[in-house]
PDB file of C-alpha atoms in Angstrom:
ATOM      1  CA  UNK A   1       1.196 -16.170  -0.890  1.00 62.00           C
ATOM      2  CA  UNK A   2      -0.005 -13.179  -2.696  1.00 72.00           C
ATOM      3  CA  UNK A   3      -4.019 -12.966  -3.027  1.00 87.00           C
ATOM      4  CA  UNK A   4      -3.795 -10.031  -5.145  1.00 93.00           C
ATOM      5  CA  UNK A   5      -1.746 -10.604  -7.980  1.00 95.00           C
ATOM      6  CA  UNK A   6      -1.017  -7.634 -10.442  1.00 96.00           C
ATOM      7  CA  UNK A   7       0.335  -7.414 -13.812  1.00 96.00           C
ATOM      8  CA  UNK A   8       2.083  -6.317 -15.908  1.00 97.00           C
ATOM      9  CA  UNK A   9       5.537  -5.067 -14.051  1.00 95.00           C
ATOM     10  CA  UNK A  10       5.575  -2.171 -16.001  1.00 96.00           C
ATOM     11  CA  UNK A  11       4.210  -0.142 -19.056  1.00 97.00           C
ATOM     12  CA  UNK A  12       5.099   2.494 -21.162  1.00 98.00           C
ATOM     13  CA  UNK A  13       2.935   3.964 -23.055  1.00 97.00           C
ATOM     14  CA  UNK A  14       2.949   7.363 -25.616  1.00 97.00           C
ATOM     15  CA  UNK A  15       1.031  10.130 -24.907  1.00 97.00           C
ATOM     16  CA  UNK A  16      -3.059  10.137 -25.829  1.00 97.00           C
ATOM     17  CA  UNK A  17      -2.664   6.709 -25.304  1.00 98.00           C
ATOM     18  CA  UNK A  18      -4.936   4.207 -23.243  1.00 97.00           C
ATOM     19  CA  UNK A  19      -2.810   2.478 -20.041  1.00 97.00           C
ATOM     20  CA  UNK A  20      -3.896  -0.989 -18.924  1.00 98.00           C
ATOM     21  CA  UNK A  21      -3.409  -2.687 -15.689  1.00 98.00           C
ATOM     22  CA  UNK A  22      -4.755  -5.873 -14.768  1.00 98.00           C
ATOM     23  CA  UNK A  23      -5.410  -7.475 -11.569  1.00 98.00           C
ATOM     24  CA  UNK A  24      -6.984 -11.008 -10.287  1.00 97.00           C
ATOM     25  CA  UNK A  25      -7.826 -11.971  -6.574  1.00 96.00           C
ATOM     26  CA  UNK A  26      -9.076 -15.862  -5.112  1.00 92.00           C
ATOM     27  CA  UNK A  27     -10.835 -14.598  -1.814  1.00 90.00           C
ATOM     28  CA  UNK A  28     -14.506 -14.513  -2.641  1.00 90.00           C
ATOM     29  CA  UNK A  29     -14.725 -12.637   0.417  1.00 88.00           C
ATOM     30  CA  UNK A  30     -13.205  -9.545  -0.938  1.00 90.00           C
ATOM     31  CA  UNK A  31     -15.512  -6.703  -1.395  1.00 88.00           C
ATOM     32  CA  UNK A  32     -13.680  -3.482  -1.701  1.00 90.00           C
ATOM     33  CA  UNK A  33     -11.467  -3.014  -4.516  1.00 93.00           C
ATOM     34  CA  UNK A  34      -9.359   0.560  -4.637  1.00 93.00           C
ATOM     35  CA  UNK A  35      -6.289   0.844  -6.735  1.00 96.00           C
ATOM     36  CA  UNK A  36      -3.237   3.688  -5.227  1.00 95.00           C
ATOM     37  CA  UNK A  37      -1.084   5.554  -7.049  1.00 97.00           C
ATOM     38  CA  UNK A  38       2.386   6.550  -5.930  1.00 95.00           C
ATOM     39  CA  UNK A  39       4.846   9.429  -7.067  1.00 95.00           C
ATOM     40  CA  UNK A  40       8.292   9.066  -6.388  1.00 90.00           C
ATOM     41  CA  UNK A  41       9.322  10.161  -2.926  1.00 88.00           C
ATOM     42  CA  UNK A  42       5.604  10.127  -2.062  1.00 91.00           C
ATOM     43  CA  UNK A  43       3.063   7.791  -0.453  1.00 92.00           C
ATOM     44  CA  UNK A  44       0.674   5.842  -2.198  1.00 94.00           C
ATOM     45  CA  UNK A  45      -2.693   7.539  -2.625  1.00 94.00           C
ATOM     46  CA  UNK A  46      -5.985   6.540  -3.542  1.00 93.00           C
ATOM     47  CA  UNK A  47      -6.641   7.162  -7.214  1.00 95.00           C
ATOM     48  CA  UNK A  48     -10.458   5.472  -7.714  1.00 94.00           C
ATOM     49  CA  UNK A  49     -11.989   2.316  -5.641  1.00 93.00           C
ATOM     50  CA  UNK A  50     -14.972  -0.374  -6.759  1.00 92.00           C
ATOM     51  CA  UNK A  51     -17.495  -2.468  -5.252  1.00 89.00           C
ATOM     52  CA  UNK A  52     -18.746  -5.627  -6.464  1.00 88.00           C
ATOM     53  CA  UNK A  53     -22.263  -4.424  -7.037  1.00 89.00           C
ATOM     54  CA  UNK A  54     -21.040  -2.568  -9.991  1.00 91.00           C
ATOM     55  CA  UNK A  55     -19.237  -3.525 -13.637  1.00 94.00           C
ATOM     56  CA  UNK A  56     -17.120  -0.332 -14.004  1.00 96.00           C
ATOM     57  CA  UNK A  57     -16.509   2.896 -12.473  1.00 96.00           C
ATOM     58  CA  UNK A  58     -15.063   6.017 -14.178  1.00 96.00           C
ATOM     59  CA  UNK A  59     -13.773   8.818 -13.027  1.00 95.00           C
ATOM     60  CA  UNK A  60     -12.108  11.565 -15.027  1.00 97.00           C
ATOM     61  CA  UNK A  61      -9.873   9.466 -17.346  1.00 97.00           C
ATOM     62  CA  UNK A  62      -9.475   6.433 -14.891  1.00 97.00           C
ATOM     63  CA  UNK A  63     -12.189   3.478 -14.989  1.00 97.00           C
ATOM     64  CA  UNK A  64     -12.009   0.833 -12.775  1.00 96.00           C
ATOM     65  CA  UNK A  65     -13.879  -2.603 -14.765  1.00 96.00           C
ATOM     66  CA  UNK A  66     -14.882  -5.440 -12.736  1.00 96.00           C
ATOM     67  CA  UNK A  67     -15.728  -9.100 -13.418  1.00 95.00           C
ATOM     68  CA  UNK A  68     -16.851 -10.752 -10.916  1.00 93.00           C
ATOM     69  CA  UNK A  69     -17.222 -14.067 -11.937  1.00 94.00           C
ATOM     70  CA  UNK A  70     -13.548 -14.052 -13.098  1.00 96.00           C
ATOM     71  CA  UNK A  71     -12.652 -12.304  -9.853  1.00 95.00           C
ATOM     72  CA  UNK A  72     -10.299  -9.985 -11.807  1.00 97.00           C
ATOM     73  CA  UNK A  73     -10.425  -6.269 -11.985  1.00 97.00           C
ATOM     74  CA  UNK A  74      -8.445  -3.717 -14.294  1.00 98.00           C
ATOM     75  CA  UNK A  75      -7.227  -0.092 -14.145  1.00 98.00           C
ATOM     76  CA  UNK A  76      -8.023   1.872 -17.795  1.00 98.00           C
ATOM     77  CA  UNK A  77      -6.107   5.202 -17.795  1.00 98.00           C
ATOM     78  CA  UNK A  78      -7.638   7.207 -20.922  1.00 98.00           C
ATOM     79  CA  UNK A  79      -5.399   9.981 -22.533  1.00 98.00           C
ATOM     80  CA  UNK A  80      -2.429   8.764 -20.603  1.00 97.00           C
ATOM     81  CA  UNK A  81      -0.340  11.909 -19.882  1.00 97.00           C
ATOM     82  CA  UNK A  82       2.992  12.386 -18.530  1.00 96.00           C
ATOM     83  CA  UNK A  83       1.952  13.975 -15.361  1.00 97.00           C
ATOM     84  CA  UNK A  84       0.259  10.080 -14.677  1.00 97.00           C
ATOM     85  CA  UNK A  85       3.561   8.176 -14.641  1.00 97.00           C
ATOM     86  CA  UNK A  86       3.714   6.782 -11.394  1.00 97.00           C
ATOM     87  CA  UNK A  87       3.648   3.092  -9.727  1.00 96.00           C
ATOM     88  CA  UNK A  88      -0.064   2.092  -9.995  1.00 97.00           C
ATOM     89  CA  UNK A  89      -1.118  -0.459  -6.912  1.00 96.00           C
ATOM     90  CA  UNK A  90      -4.516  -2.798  -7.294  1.00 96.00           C
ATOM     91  CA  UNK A  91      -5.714  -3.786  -3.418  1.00 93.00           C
ATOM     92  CA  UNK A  92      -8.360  -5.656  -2.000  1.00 91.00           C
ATOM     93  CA  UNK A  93     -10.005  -5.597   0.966  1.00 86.00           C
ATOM     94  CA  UNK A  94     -13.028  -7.364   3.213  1.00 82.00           C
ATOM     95  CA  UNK A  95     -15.332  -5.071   5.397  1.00 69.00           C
ATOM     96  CA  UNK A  96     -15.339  -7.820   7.553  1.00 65.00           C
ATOM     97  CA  UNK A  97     -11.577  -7.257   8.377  1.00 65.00           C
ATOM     98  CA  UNK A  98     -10.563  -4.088   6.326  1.00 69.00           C
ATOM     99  CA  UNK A  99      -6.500  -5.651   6.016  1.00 79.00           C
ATOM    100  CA  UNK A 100      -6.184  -4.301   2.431  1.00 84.00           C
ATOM    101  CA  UNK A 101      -4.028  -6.701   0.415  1.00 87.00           C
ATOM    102  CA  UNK A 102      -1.923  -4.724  -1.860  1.00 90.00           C
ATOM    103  CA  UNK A 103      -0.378  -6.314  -5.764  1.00 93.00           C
ATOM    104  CA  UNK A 104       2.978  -5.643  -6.761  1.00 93.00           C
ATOM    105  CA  UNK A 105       2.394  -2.860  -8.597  1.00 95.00           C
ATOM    106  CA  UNK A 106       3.049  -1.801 -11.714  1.00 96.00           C
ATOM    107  CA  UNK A 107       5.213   1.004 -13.252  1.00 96.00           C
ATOM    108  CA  UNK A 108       3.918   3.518 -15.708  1.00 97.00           C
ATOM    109  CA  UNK A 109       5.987   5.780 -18.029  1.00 98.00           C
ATOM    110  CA  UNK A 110       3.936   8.053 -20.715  1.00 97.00           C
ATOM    111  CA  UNK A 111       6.416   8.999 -23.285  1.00 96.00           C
ATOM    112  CA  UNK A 112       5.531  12.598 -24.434  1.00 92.00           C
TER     113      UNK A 112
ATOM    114  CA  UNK B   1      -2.146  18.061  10.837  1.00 55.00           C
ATOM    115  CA  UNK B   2      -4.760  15.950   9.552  1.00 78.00           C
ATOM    116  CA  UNK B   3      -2.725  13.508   7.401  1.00 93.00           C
ATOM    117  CA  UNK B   4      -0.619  10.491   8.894  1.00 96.00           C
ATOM    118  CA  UNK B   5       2.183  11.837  10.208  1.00 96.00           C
ATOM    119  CA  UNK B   6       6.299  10.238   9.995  1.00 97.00           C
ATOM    120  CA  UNK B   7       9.068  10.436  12.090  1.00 97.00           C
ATOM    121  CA  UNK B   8      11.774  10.625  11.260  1.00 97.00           C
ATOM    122  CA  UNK B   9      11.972  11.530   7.639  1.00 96.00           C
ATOM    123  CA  UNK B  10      15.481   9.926   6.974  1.00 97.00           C
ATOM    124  CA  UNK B  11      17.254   7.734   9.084  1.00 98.00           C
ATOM    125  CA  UNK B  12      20.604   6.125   9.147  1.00 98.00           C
ATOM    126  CA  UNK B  13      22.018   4.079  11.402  1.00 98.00           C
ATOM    127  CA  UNK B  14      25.017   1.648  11.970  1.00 98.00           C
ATOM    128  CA  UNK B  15      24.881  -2.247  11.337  1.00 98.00           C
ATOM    129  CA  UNK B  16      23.736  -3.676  14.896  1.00 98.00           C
ATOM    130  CA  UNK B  17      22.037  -0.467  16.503  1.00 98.00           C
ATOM    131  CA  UNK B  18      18.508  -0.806  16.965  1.00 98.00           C
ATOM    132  CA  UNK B  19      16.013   2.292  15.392  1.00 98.00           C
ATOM    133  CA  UNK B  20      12.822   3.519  16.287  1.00 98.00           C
ATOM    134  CA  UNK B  21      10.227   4.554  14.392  1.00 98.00           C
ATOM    135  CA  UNK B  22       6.906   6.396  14.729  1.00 98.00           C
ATOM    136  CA  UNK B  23       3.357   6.959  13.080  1.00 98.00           C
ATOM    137  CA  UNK B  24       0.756   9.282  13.998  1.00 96.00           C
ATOM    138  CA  UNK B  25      -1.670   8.194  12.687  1.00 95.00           C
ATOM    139  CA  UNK B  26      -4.871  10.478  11.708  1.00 93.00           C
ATOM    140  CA  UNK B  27      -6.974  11.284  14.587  1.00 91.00           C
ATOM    141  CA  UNK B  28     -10.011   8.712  15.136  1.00 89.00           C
ATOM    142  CA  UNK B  29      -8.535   5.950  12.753  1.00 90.00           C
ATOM    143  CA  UNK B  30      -8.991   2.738  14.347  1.00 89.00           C
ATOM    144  CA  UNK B  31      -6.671   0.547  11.704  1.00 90.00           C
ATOM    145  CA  UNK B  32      -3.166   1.292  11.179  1.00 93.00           C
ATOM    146  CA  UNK B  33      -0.593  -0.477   8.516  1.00 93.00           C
ATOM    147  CA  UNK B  34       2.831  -0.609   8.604  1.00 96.00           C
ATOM    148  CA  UNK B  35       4.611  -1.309   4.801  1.00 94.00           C
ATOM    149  CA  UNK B  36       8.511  -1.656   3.609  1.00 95.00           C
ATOM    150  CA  UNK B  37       9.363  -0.549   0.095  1.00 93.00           C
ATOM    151  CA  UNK B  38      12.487  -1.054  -1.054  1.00 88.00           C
ATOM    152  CA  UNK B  39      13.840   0.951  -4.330  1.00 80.00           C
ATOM    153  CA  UNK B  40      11.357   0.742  -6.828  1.00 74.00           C
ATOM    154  CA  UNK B  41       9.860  -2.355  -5.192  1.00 79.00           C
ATOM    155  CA  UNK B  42       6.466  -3.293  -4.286  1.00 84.00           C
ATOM    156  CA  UNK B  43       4.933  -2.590  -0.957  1.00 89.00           C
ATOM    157  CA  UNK B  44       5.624  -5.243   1.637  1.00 90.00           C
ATOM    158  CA  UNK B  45       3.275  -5.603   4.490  1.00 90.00           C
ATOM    159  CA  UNK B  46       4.290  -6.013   7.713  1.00 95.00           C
ATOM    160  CA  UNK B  47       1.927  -5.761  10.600  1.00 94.00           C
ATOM    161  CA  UNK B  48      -2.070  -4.691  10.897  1.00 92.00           C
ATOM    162  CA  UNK B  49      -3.749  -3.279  13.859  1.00 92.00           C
ATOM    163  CA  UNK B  50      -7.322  -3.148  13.904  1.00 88.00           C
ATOM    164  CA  UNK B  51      -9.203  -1.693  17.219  1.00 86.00           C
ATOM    165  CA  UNK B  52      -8.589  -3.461  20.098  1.00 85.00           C
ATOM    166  CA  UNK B  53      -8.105  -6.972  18.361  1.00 86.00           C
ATOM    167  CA  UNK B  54      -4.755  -8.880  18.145  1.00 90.00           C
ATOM    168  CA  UNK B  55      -2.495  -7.338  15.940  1.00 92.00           C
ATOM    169  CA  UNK B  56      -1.975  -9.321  12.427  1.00 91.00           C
ATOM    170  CA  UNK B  57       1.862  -9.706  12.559  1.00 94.00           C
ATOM    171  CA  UNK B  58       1.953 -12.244   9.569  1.00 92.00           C
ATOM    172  CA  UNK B  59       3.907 -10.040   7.540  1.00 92.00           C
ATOM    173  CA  UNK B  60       7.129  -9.081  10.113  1.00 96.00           C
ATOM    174  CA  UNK B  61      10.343 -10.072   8.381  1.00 95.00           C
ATOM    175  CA  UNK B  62      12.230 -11.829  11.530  1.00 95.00           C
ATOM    176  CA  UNK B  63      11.966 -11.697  15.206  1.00 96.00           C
ATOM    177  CA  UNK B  64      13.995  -8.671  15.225  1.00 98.00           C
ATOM    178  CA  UNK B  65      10.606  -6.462  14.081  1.00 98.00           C
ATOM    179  CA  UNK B  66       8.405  -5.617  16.550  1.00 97.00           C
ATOM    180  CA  UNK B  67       5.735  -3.026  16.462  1.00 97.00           C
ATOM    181  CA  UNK B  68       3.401  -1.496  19.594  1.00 96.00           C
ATOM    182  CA  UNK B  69       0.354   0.756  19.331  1.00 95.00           C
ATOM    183  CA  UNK B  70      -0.582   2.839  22.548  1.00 86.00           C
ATOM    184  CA  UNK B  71      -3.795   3.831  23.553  1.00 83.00           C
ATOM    185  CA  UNK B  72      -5.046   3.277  19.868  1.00 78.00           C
ATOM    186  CA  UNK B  73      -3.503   6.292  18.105  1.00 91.00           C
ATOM    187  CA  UNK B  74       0.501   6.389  17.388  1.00 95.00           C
ATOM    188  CA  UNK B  75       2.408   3.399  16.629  1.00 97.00           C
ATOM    189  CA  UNK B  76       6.066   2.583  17.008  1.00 98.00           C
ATOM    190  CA  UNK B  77       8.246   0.161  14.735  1.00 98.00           C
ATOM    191  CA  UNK B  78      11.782  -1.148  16.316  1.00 98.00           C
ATOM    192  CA  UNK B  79      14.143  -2.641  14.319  1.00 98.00           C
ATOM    193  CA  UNK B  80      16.825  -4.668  16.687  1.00 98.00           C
ATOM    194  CA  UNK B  81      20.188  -5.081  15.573  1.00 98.00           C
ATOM    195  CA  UNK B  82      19.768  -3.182  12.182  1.00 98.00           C
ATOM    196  CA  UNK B  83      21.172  -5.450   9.076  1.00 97.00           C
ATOM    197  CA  UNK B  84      21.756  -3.610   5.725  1.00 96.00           C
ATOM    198  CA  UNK B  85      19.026  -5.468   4.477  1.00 95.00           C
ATOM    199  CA  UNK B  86      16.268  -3.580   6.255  1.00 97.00           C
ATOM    200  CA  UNK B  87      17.715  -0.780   4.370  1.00 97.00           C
ATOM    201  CA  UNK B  88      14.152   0.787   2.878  1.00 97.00           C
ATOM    202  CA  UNK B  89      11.339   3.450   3.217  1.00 96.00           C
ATOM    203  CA  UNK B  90       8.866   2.228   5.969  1.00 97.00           C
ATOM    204  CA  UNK B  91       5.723   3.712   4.801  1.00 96.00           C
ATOM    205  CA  UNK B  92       2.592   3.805   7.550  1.00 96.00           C
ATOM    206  CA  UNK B  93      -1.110   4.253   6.708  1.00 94.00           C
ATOM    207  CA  UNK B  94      -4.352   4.421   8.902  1.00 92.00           C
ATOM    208  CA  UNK B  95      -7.793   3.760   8.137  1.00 89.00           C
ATOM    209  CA  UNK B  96     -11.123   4.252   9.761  1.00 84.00           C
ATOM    210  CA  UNK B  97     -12.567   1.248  10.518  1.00 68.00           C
ATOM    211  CA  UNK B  98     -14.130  -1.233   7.901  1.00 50.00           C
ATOM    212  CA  UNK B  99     -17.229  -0.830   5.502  1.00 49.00           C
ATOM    213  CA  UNK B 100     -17.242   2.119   3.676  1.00 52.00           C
ATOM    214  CA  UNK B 101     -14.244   3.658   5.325  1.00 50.00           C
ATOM    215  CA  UNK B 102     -11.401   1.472   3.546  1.00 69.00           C
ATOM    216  CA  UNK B 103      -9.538   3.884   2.436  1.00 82.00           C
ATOM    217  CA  UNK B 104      -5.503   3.939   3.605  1.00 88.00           C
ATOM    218  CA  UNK B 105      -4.104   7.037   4.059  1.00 92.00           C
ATOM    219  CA  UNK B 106      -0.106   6.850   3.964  1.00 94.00           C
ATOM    220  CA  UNK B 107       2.379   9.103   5.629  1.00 95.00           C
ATOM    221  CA  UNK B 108       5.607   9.983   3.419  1.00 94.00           C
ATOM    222  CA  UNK B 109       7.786   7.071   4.944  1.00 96.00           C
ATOM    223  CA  UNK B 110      10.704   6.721   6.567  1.00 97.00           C
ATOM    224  CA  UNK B 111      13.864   6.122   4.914  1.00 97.00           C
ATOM    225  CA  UNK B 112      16.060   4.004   6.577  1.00 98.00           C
ATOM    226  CA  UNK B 113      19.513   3.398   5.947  1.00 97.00           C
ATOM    227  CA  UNK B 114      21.944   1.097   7.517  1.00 98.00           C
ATOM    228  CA  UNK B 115      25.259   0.813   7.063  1.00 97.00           C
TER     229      UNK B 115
END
């Protein structure tokens, strides 16, 4: 079964606007939480990663948010732009193990 | 070079023949990843190696995958008796080993077509 589960499929969204991608994991032992983003023809790549000790993370126009207690986590992509459509992964991973455990993905378009 | 490195790029092979193919990984990474995506799909795992532990082969398709890793560095994927459904880019990625070094790095893929 999938223990990263990722929604939605896809998004569009206009330009300026705010892109939202939500994710939700049932290992408690998870403790690394990165999300990849992939161009087509290209690999995925890491975009911005989260541990639990921490609510949020931003960097640049991406912030990573993180509840715990839900064991969910979301991608917030400020601005969007149309250089930023791509297919956004969530992941998880333990340090114990380091397997990451990747979601479905989701497609972005920004619509100039 | 000091990314993960593919080969071949493209591949495309006949119903039945069996393929090969290869991951260097970067140099020092002890966990290596092999994925399938198929057109505008999700990424599939497929196998996990981790150090010297037992590979983590929960993800391979059918007992015609099989995947080695010598001496800890580059990896090999065969594919036995190609079907059209393995048709898809096999994307590798390597990782130091756990705690703070997570982080995948993935090679451009493979793309594999049968036919």
């Amino acid at each position: 079964q999938q223990q990263v589960k990722q929604s939605p499929q896809s998004l569009i969204v206009q330009k300026g606007g705010i892109s939202i991608i939500n994710c939700a994991y049932e290992n408690t032992a998870f403790d690394y939480f990165p999300w990849y983003q992939q161009f087509p023809g290209k690999g995925p790549a890491l975009l911005i990663a989260i541990r639990p000790d921490v609510s949020e993370k931003k960097e640049g126009r991406f912030t990573i948010s993180f509840n715990k207690s839900a064991k969910q986590f979301s991608l917030h992509i400020m601005d969007s732009q149309p250089g930023d459509s791509a297919t956004y992964f969530c992941a998880a991973a333990s340090d114990s193990w380091g397997k990451l455990q990747f979601g479905a993905g989701t497609q972005v378009v920004v619509t100039p | 070079g000091a990314g993960v490195s593919q080969s071949p790029s493209n591949k495309v092979t006949e119903k039945g023949k069996d393929v090969e193919l290869r991951c260097d990984p970067i140099s020092g990474h002890t966990a290596l990843y092999w994925y399938r995506q198929s057109l505008g799909q999700g990424l599939e795992f497929l196998i996990y190696f981790q150090g010297n532990s037992a590979p983590d082969k929960s993800g391979l398709p059918s007992d015609r995958f099989s995947a080695e890793r010598t001496g800890g560095s580059v990896s090999t994927l065969t594919i036995q008796r190609t079907q059209q459904e393995d048709s898809a880019v096999y994307l590798c990625a390597s990782s130091s080993t756990g705690g703070q070094g997570t982080e995948a790095f993935f090679g451009q893929g493979t793309r594999l077509t049968v036919v």
